[in-house]
mmCIF file of C-alpha atoms in Angstrom:
data_model
loop_
_atom_site.group_PDB
_atom_site.id
_atom_site.type_symbol
_atom_site.label_atom_id
_atom_site.label_comp_id
_atom_site.label_asym_id
_atom_site.label_seq_id
_atom_site.Cartn_x
_atom_site.Cartn_y
_atom_site.Cartn_z
ATOM 1 C CA UNK A 23 0.124 -0.119 -0.141
ATOM 2 C CA UNK A 24 2.704 2.003 0.632
ATOM 3 C CA UNK A 25 4.214 1.779 -2.703
ATOM 4 C CA UNK A 26 1.264 2.666 -4.204
ATOM 5 C CA UNK A 27 0.962 5.732 -2.331
ATOM 6 C CA UNK A 28 4.599 6.477 -3.257
ATOM 7 C CA UNK A 29 4.014 5.873 -6.605
ATOM 8 C CA UNK A 30 1.064 7.793 -6.758
ATOM 9 C CA UNK A 31 2.724 10.539 -5.626
ATOM 10 C CA UNK A 32 5.525 10.681 -8.138
ATOM 11 C CA UNK A 33 2.812 10.487 -10.647
ATOM 12 C CA UNK A 34 1.758 13.699 -9.889
ATOM 13 C CA UNK A 35 4.441 15.396 -9.412
ATOM 14 C CA UNK A 36 5.808 13.935 -12.757
ATOM 15 C CA UNK A 37 2.665 15.398 -14.181
ATOM 16 C CA UNK A 38 2.795 19.185 -12.691
ATOM 17 C CA UNK A 39 6.865 19.129 -13.931
ATOM 18 C CA UNK A 40 5.038 18.461 -17.299
ATOM 19 C CA UNK A 41 2.934 20.448 -17.434
ATOM 20 C CA UNK A 42 5.133 23.358 -15.953
ATOM 21 C CA UNK A 43 7.513 22.832 -18.845
ATOM 22 C CA UNK A 44 4.827 22.602 -21.345
ATOM 23 C CA UNK A 45 3.887 26.018 -19.875
ATOM 24 C CA UNK A 46 7.177 27.350 -20.459
ATOM 25 C CA UNK A 47 7.662 25.601 -23.953
ATOM 26 C CA UNK A 48 4.042 27.493 -24.959
ATOM 27 C CA UNK A 49 5.363 30.773 -23.348
ATOM 28 C CA UNK A 50 8.811 30.505 -25.374
ATOM 29 C CA UNK A 51 6.873 29.583 -28.546
ATOM 30 C CA UNK A 52 4.607 33.020 -27.968
ATOM 31 C CA UNK A 53 7.598 35.281 -27.366
ATOM 32 C CA UNK A 54 9.483 34.117 -30.348
ATOM 33 C CA UNK A 55 6.396 34.199 -32.669
ATOM 34 C CA UNK A 56 5.068 37.926 -31.590
ATOM 35 C CA UNK A 57 5.583 40.070 -34.454
ATOM 36 C CA UNK A 58 2.690 42.397 -34.076
ATOM 37 C CA UNK A 59 1.760 45.129 -31.533
ATOM 38 C CA UNK A 60 -1.787 44.214 -31.198
ATOM 39 C CA UNK A 61 -0.957 40.297 -30.347
ATOM 40 C CA UNK A 62 1.686 41.623 -27.714
ATOM 41 C CA UNK A 63 -1.076 43.689 -25.739
ATOM 42 C CA UNK A 64 -3.487 40.775 -25.902
ATOM 43 C CA UNK A 65 -1.132 38.235 -24.409
ATOM 44 C CA UNK A 66 0.072 41.166 -21.913
ATOM 45 C CA UNK A 67 -4.020 41.259 -21.112
ATOM 46 C CA UNK A 68 -4.341 37.294 -20.498
ATOM 47 C CA UNK A 69 -1.027 37.038 -18.119
ATOM 48 C CA UNK A 70 -2.640 40.047 -16.353
ATOM 49 C CA UNK A 71 -5.654 38.626 -15.649
ATOM 50 C CA UNK A 72 -3.931 35.130 -14.659
ATOM 51 C CA UNK A 73 -1.732 37.017 -12.502
ATOM 52 C CA UNK A 74 -4.803 39.189 -10.275
ATOM 53 C CA UNK A 75 -6.200 38.217 -6.844
ATOM 54 C CA UNK A 76 -9.600 37.917 -6.584
ATOM 55 C CA UNK A 77 -9.641 40.322 -3.563
ATOM 56 C CA UNK A 78 -7.073 43.003 -4.873
ATOM 57 C CA UNK A 79 -8.029 46.124 -3.588
ATOM 58 C CA UNK A 80 -9.663 49.007 -5.866
ATOM 59 C CA UNK A 81 -7.025 51.849 -6.218
ATOM 60 C CA UNK A 82 -3.597 49.511 -5.312
ATOM 61 C CA UNK A 83 -1.437 49.329 -8.095
ATOM 62 C CA UNK A 84 -0.577 45.652 -8.632
ATOM 63 C CA UNK A 85 2.961 44.745 -10.675
ATOM 64 C CA UNK A 86 2.145 42.142 -12.825
ATOM 65 C CA UNK A 87 4.475 38.732 -13.452
ATOM 66 C CA UNK A 88 5.530 38.027 -16.815
ATOM 67 C CA UNK A 89 7.313 34.537 -17.931
ATOM 68 C CA UNK A 90 11.054 34.702 -18.948
ATOM 69 C CA UNK A 91 10.494 34.775 -22.313
ATOM 70 C CA UNK A 92 8.981 38.217 -21.832
ATOM 71 C CA UNK A 93 11.891 40.025 -20.366
ATOM 72 C CA UNK A 94 12.441 43.367 -20.278
ATOM 73 C CA UNK A 95 8.610 44.553 -20.384
ATOM 74 C CA UNK A 96 7.231 45.750 -17.110
ATOM 75 C CA UNK A 97 3.448 45.480 -16.507
ATOM 76 C CA UNK A 98 1.118 47.349 -13.786
ATOM 77 C CA UNK A 99 -2.160 47.097 -13.380
ATOM 78 C CA UNK A 100 -4.498 48.827 -11.035
ATOM 79 C CA UNK A 101 -8.867 48.073 -10.714
ATOM 80 C CA UNK A 102 -10.818 51.222 -10.305
ATOM 81 C CA UNK A 103 -15.013 51.962 -10.133
ATOM 82 C CA UNK A 104 -15.573 53.978 -13.191
ATOM 83 C CA UNK A 105 -16.938 57.094 -11.089
ATOM 84 C CA UNK A 106 -14.585 57.105 -8.654
ATOM 85 C CA UNK A 107 -11.998 57.283 -12.010
ATOM 86 C CA UNK A 108 -14.156 59.775 -13.567
ATOM 87 C CA UNK A 109 -14.670 62.099 -10.356
ATOM 88 C CA UNK A 110 -11.043 62.284 -9.208
ATOM 89 C CA UNK A 111 -9.149 60.783 -11.881
ATOM 90 C CA UNK A 112 -5.659 58.566 -10.953
ATOM 91 C CA UNK A 113 -2.020 58.588 -11.232
ATOM 92 C CA UNK A 114 -0.164 55.064 -12.803
ATOM 93 C CA UNK A 115 3.082 55.239 -13.135
ATOM 94 C CA UNK A 116 4.071 57.335 -15.929
ATOM 95 C CA UNK A 117 0.291 58.115 -16.568
ATOM 96 C CA UNK A 118 -1.552 60.728 -15.177
ATOM 97 C CA UNK A 119 -5.179 60.935 -15.923
ATOM 98 C CA UNK A 120 -7.005 64.282 -14.258
ATOM 99 C CA UNK A 121 -10.830 64.221 -13.053
ATOM 100 C CA UNK A 122 -13.490 64.264 -16.024
ATOM 101 C CA UNK A 123 -11.434 61.449 -17.704
ATOM 102 C CA UNK A 124 -13.825 59.290 -19.103
ATOM 103 C CA UNK A 125 -14.456 55.353 -19.870
ATOM 104 C CA UNK A 126 -16.091 53.947 -22.856
ATOM 105 C CA UNK A 127 -18.637 51.960 -21.911
ATOM 106 C CA UNK A 128 -18.483 52.614 -18.390
ATOM 107 C CA UNK A 129 -18.307 49.197 -16.214
ATOM 108 C CA UNK A 130 -19.199 49.186 -12.971
ATOM 109 C CA UNK A 131 -15.297 48.419 -12.542
ATOM 110 C CA UNK A 132 -12.336 48.872 -14.857
ATOM 111 C CA UNK A 133 -9.213 47.375 -15.229
ATOM 112 C CA UNK A 134 -6.452 49.793 -16.477
ATOM 113 C CA UNK A 135 -2.970 48.043 -17.508
ATOM 114 C CA UNK A 136 0.107 50.321 -17.993
ATOM 115 C CA UNK A 137 2.895 49.059 -20.098
ATOM 116 C CA UNK A 138 6.752 49.352 -20.287
ATOM 117 C CA UNK A 139 7.814 47.393 -23.382
ATOM 118 C CA UNK A 140 11.361 48.522 -22.397
ATOM 119 C CA UNK A 141 13.523 49.028 -25.520
ATOM 120 C CA UNK A 142 14.295 45.816 -27.047
ATOM 121 C CA UNK A 143 10.388 45.050 -27.369
ATOM 122 C CA UNK A 144 9.782 48.413 -28.630
ATOM 123 C CA UNK A 145 11.572 47.614 -31.929
ATOM 124 C CA UNK A 146 8.276 45.890 -32.967
ATOM 125 C CA UNK A 147 6.615 49.042 -33.517
ATOM 126 C CA UNK A 148 9.606 49.937 -36.196
ATOM 127 C CA UNK A 149 8.076 46.969 -37.790
ATOM 128 C CA UNK A 150 4.831 48.057 -37.851
ATOM 129 C CA UNK A 151 4.824 51.547 -37.899
ATOM 130 C CA UNK A 152 6.956 54.070 -40.165
ATOM 131 C CA UNK A 153 9.257 55.886 -38.422
ATOM 132 C CA UNK A 154 11.737 56.281 -41.041
ATOM 133 C CA UNK A 155 13.965 59.722 -40.516
ATOM 134 C CA UNK A 156 13.603 58.751 -36.843
ATOM 135 C CA UNK A 157 14.977 56.923 -33.681
ATOM 136 C CA UNK A 158 13.559 56.043 -30.476
ATOM 137 C CA UNK A 159 14.603 57.491 -27.498
ATOM 138 C CA UNK A 160 12.594 56.074 -24.612
ATOM 139 C CA UNK A 161 10.804 52.517 -24.303
ATOM 140 C CA UNK A 162 7.206 52.357 -25.556
ATOM 141 C CA UNK A 163 4.469 52.963 -22.680
ATOM 142 C CA UNK A 164 1.224 51.733 -23.346
ATOM 143 C CA UNK A 165 -2.014 52.631 -21.344
ATOM 144 C CA UNK A 166 -5.074 50.341 -21.768
ATOM 145 C CA UNK A 167 -8.414 49.729 -19.823
ATOM 146 C CA UNK A 168 -10.625 46.238 -19.764
ATOM 147 C CA UNK A 169 -13.750 45.778 -17.943
ATOM 148 C CA UNK A 170 -13.444 44.132 -14.540
ATOM 149 C CA UNK A 171 -16.959 43.380 -13.377
ATOM 150 C CA UNK A 172 -17.032 39.739 -13.764
ATOM 151 C CA UNK A 173 -14.971 37.065 -12.511
ATOM 152 C CA UNK A 174 -11.875 37.588 -14.899
ATOM 153 C CA UNK A 175 -10.699 33.969 -14.431
ATOM 154 C CA UNK A 176 -13.209 32.565 -16.619
ATOM 155 C CA UNK A 177 -12.892 34.812 -19.803
ATOM 156 C CA UNK A 178 -11.486 37.265 -21.387
ATOM 157 C CA UNK A 179 -11.818 41.030 -20.395
ATOM 158 C CA UNK A 180 -13.109 43.305 -23.611
ATOM 159 C CA UNK A 181 -11.349 46.172 -24.130
ATOM 160 C CA UNK A 182 -12.642 49.430 -22.913
ATOM 161 C CA UNK A 183 -11.829 53.217 -24.079
ATOM 162 C CA UNK A 184 -10.254 55.772 -22.265
ATOM 163 C CA UNK A 185 -11.446 59.524 -23.045
ATOM 164 C CA UNK A 186 -9.603 63.009 -21.512
ATOM 165 C CA UNK A 187 -11.438 65.825 -22.799
ATOM 166 C CA UNK A 188 -11.590 67.905 -20.075
ATOM 167 C CA UNK A 189 -8.024 67.478 -18.774
ATOM 168 C CA UNK A 190 -5.318 65.426 -21.563
ATOM 169 C CA UNK A 191 -3.615 62.443 -19.827
ATOM 170 C CA UNK A 192 0.200 63.848 -19.153
ATOM 171 C CA UNK A 193 2.840 61.046 -19.817
ATOM 172 C CA UNK A 194 5.865 61.909 -17.992
ATOM 173 C CA UNK A 195 9.231 59.976 -19.473
ATOM 174 C CA UNK A 196 11.825 61.695 -17.455
ATOM 175 C CA UNK A 197 12.479 58.821 -15.456
ATOM 176 C CA UNK A 198 12.870 56.500 -18.686
ATOM 177 C CA UNK A 199 14.284 58.234 -21.677
ATOM 178 C CA UNK A 200 17.465 58.395 -22.747
ATOM 179 C CA UNK A 201 17.627 61.781 -24.643
ATOM 180 C CA UNK A 202 19.220 64.724 -23.081
ATOM 181 C CA UNK A 203 18.291 68.064 -23.747
ATOM 182 C CA UNK A 204 21.744 69.476 -23.030
ATOM 183 C CA UNK A 205 22.321 69.503 -26.765
ATOM 184 C CA UNK A 206 19.537 71.741 -27.329
ATOM 185 C CA UNK A 207 17.327 69.110 -29.659
ATOM 186 C CA UNK A 208 14.355 68.255 -27.812
ATOM 187 C CA UNK A 209 12.469 65.277 -28.697
ATOM 188 C CA UNK A 210 8.973 64.893 -29.943
ATOM 189 C CA UNK A 211 5.954 62.885 -28.392
ATOM 190 C CA UNK A 212 4.810 60.035 -30.673
ATOM 191 C CA UNK A 213 1.262 58.444 -30.250
ATOM 192 C CA UNK A 214 0.752 55.163 -32.195
ATOM 193 C CA UNK A 215 -2.526 54.569 -33.163
ATOM 194 C CA UNK A 216 -4.111 51.710 -33.823
ATOM 195 C CA UNK A 217 -4.709 51.740 -37.638
ATOM 196 C CA UNK A 218 -1.042 52.274 -38.140
ATOM 197 C CA UNK A 219 -0.404 55.571 -38.033
ATOM 198 C CA UNK A 220 1.757 57.820 -36.055
ATOM 199 C CA UNK A 221 1.128 61.590 -34.712
ATOM 200 C CA UNK A 222 4.278 63.437 -33.963
ATOM 201 C CA UNK A 223 3.394 66.514 -31.367
ATOM 202 C CA UNK A 224 5.950 68.762 -29.151
ATOM 203 C CA UNK A 225 6.087 68.117 -25.515
ATOM 204 C CA UNK A 226 4.522 70.451 -23.470
ATOM 205 C CA UNK A 227 7.354 70.465 -20.694
ATOM 206 C CA UNK A 228 10.730 68.783 -21.076
ATOM 207 C CA UNK A 229 10.077 64.585 -20.976
ATOM 208 C CA UNK A 230 6.089 65.435 -20.539
ATOM 209 C CA UNK A 231 3.595 64.900 -23.553
ATOM 210 C CA UNK A 232 0.199 64.292 -23.187
ATOM 211 C CA UNK A 233 -2.809 62.572 -24.706
ATOM 212 C CA UNK A 234 -6.751 62.473 -25.201
ATOM 213 C CA UNK A 235 -7.312 58.908 -25.261
ATOM 214 C CA UNK A 236 -5.657 55.272 -24.720
ATOM 215 C CA UNK A 237 -2.757 54.165 -26.395
ATOM 216 C CA UNK A 238 0.871 53.834 -26.549
ATOM 217 C CA UNK A 239 3.719 56.443 -26.907
ATOM 218 C CA UNK A 240 7.204 57.321 -26.688
ATOM 219 C CA UNK A 241 9.759 60.217 -27.711
ATOM 220 C CA UNK A 242 11.899 59.967 -30.853
ATOM 221 C CA UNK A 243 14.453 62.268 -32.781
ATOM 222 C CA UNK A 244 15.560 62.732 -36.227
ATOM 223 C CA UNK A 245 18.086 60.444 -36.988
ATOM 224 C CA UNK A 246 21.799 62.067 -37.254
ATOM 225 C CA UNK A 247 22.853 62.556 -41.186
ATOM 226 C CA UNK A 248 25.331 60.127 -42.205
ATOM 227 C CA UNK A 249 28.678 61.442 -40.989
ATOM 228 C CA UNK A 250 31.165 62.713 -43.586
ATOM 229 C CA UNK A 251 34.828 61.635 -43.843
ATOM 230 C CA UNK A 252 36.630 64.503 -42.145
ATOM 231 C CA UNK A 253 39.166 66.551 -44.428
ATOM 232 C CA UNK A 254 42.555 67.206 -42.783
ATOM 233 C CA UNK A 255 43.062 71.011 -42.397
ATOM 234 C CA UNK A 256 46.479 71.740 -43.712
ATOM 235 C CA UNK A 257 48.830 74.352 -42.371
ATOM 236 C CA UNK A 258 49.465 77.278 -44.231
ATOM 237 C CA UNK A 259 53.462 76.917 -44.899
ATOM 238 C CA UNK A 260 52.766 73.632 -46.007
ATOM 239 C CA UNK A 261 50.561 74.973 -48.622
ATOM 240 C CA UNK A 262 53.119 77.442 -49.617
ATOM 241 C CA UNK A 263 55.904 75.071 -49.627
ATOM 242 C CA UNK A 264 53.552 72.651 -51.696
ATOM 243 C CA UNK A 265 52.826 74.881 -54.122
ATOM 244 C CA UNK A 266 56.695 76.568 -54.367
ATOM 245 C CA UNK A 267 57.752 72.645 -54.683
ATOM 246 C CA UNK A 268 54.339 72.707 -57.552
ATOM 247 C CA UNK A 269 55.247 75.557 -59.435
ATOM 248 C CA UNK A 270 59.300 74.703 -59.853
ATOM 249 C CA UNK A 271 58.631 71.543 -60.844
ATOM 250 C CA UNK A 272 56.484 72.394 -63.575
ATOM 251 C CA UNK A 273 58.472 75.416 -64.987
ATOM 252 C CA UNK A 274 61.426 73.045 -65.023
ATOM 253 C CA UNK A 275 59.338 70.265 -67.102
ATOM 254 C CA UNK A 276 57.899 73.020 -68.907
ATOM 255 C CA UNK A 277 61.986 74.064 -69.768
ATOM 256 C CA UNK A 278 62.669 70.431 -70.618
ATOM 257 C CA UNK A 279 59.929 70.869 -72.958
ATOM 258 C CA UNK A 280 60.659 73.720 -74.977
ATOM 259 C CA UNK A 281 64.311 72.400 -75.010
ATOM 260 C CA UNK A 282 62.930 69.143 -76.768
ATOM 261 C CA UNK A 283 61.112 71.116 -79.086
ATOM 262 C CA UNK A 284 63.924 73.525 -79.995
ATOM 263 C CA UNK A 285 66.658 70.600 -80.264
ATOM 264 C CA UNK A 286 63.998 68.729 -82.420
ATOM 265 C CA UNK A 287 63.138 72.150 -84.811
ATOM 266 C CA UNK A 288 67.362 72.496 -84.986
ATOM 267 C CA UNK A 289 68.097 69.003 -86.203
ATOM 268 C CA UNK A 290 65.242 69.270 -88.715
ATOM 269 C CA UNK A 291 66.113 72.210 -90.312
ATOM 270 C CA UNK A 292 70.166 70.478 -90.494
ATOM 271 C CA UNK A 293 68.887 67.719 -92.117
ATOM 272 C CA UNK A 294 66.912 69.448 -94.541
ATOM 273 C CA UNK A 295 70.026 71.595 -94.845
ATOM 274 C CA UNK A 296 71.843 68.319 -95.543
ATOM 275 C CA UNK A 297 69.907 67.049 -97.990
ATOM 276 C CA UNK A 298 69.219 70.570 -100.106
ATOM 277 C CA UNK A 299 73.502 70.710 -100.299
ATOM 278 C CA UNK A 300 73.559 67.031 -101.151
ATOM 279 C CA UNK A 301 71.126 67.679 -104.244
ATOM 280 C CA UNK A 302 73.381 70.730 -105.277
ATOM 281 C CA UNK A 303 76.353 68.601 -104.954
ATOM 282 C CA UNK A 304 74.790 66.333 -107.119
ATOM 283 C CA UNK A 305 73.863 68.800 -109.648
ATOM 284 C CA UNK A 306 76.936 70.168 -109.636
ATOM 285 C CA UNK A 307 78.870 67.097 -110.747
ATOM 286 C CA UNK A 308 76.435 66.288 -113.505
ATOM 287 C CA UNK A 309 76.817 69.089 -115.089
ATOM 288 C CA UNK A 310 80.566 69.113 -114.651
ATOM 289 C CA UNK A 311 80.756 65.610 -116.366
ATOM 290 C CA UNK A 312 78.463 66.953 -118.998
ATOM 291 C CA UNK A 313 80.574 69.960 -119.528
ATOM 292 C CA UNK A 314 84.168 67.763 -120.001
ATOM 293 C CA UNK A 315 82.039 65.377 -122.140
ATOM 294 C CA UNK A 316 81.054 68.566 -124.321
ATOM 295 C CA UNK A 317 84.225 69.178 -124.960
ATOM 296 C CA UNK A 318 86.261 66.300 -125.511
ATOM 297 C CA UNK A 319 84.332 64.628 -127.843
ATOM 298 C CA UNK A 320 86.223 64.635 -131.676
ATOM 299 C CA UNK A 321 84.850 66.842 -134.308
ATOM 300 C CA UNK A 322 83.951 65.039 -137.765
#
C-alpha cells in the first residue's frame, strides 16, 4: 500500500513538472512568434488577468509577473470604479489621468493596464509603424483599459476606451528616457494609433507629453545624417611650400619641353640643309661631267 501511495505521489509530481515545462515551452513559442503590437497587447492582457487576485483592492497598483521570455517588459495594473475614476482621476506610474476622464463603455469596475515595453520589445513598433527618419529615445509606454466586472479568471475581458476631453492625460518620460536636452534638440512625442498611424507633437514640458485617449506613446528624435569623412586641415606654410615646389617642378618640366622642341626643330632644319646641299653637289657634278664630255668629243 505504501508503495502504491509513493508511486501515486511520484506520478503527480511528474505530471506537474511536465505541465510546467509545457507552459514554459508555450510561453517561449509565443514570445518568439510575436511580430504584431496588437498580439503583444493581448498576451499581456491575458497574463495580467491570470496574475490578478480576486481580493485585489481598488486603487492599489499591482505589479504583473510575466514569463521569463518577456523579460524587459514591465506591467502594472490597478482596478478602479468607473465613477470614482471620472471624479478624482488617478496616477498610474508615468500616466496622470486628471479628473473628468471618461471610460467608454462605463463598466462598474475598470482594470487599467500600464505597459513599459523596454527598448528591446519597443522595436516591434519599427516593424508595424513608419518611423523612417526617426529613432526612439525612450521605451514605448502603453495605457489600456479593460472591464473588470465579472470573474476575470473565466474569460478574457474586452477593451474599454479612455477619453480625456477636459484635462489631457500627462505622460512623464523623465525617468526612462535616454535623451539629453543639453544639446538643444528636443524629442518629439509619438502617439501610435491602432490603425498603424503615427502622430508627432511637441512636448508640453521637458520629457512630458499629453494625450487625449488611451494608446501607446514614446519619445523620438530625428536620426542623425550619415557622417562624412573629415578632411585634415593643411597648415598655411605647408600649402606655400607645396605650391612653390609644384610651380618650380612645372617650370622645370616646361623648360625641358621647350629645349626638346628647340633641339627637334634644329635637327630638322639641319637635315633639310644637308639634303639641300647633297642635291646641289649632285647637280654640280652632273653639270661638270656633261661639260667635260662636251669638250672632249672629237669633231668629224
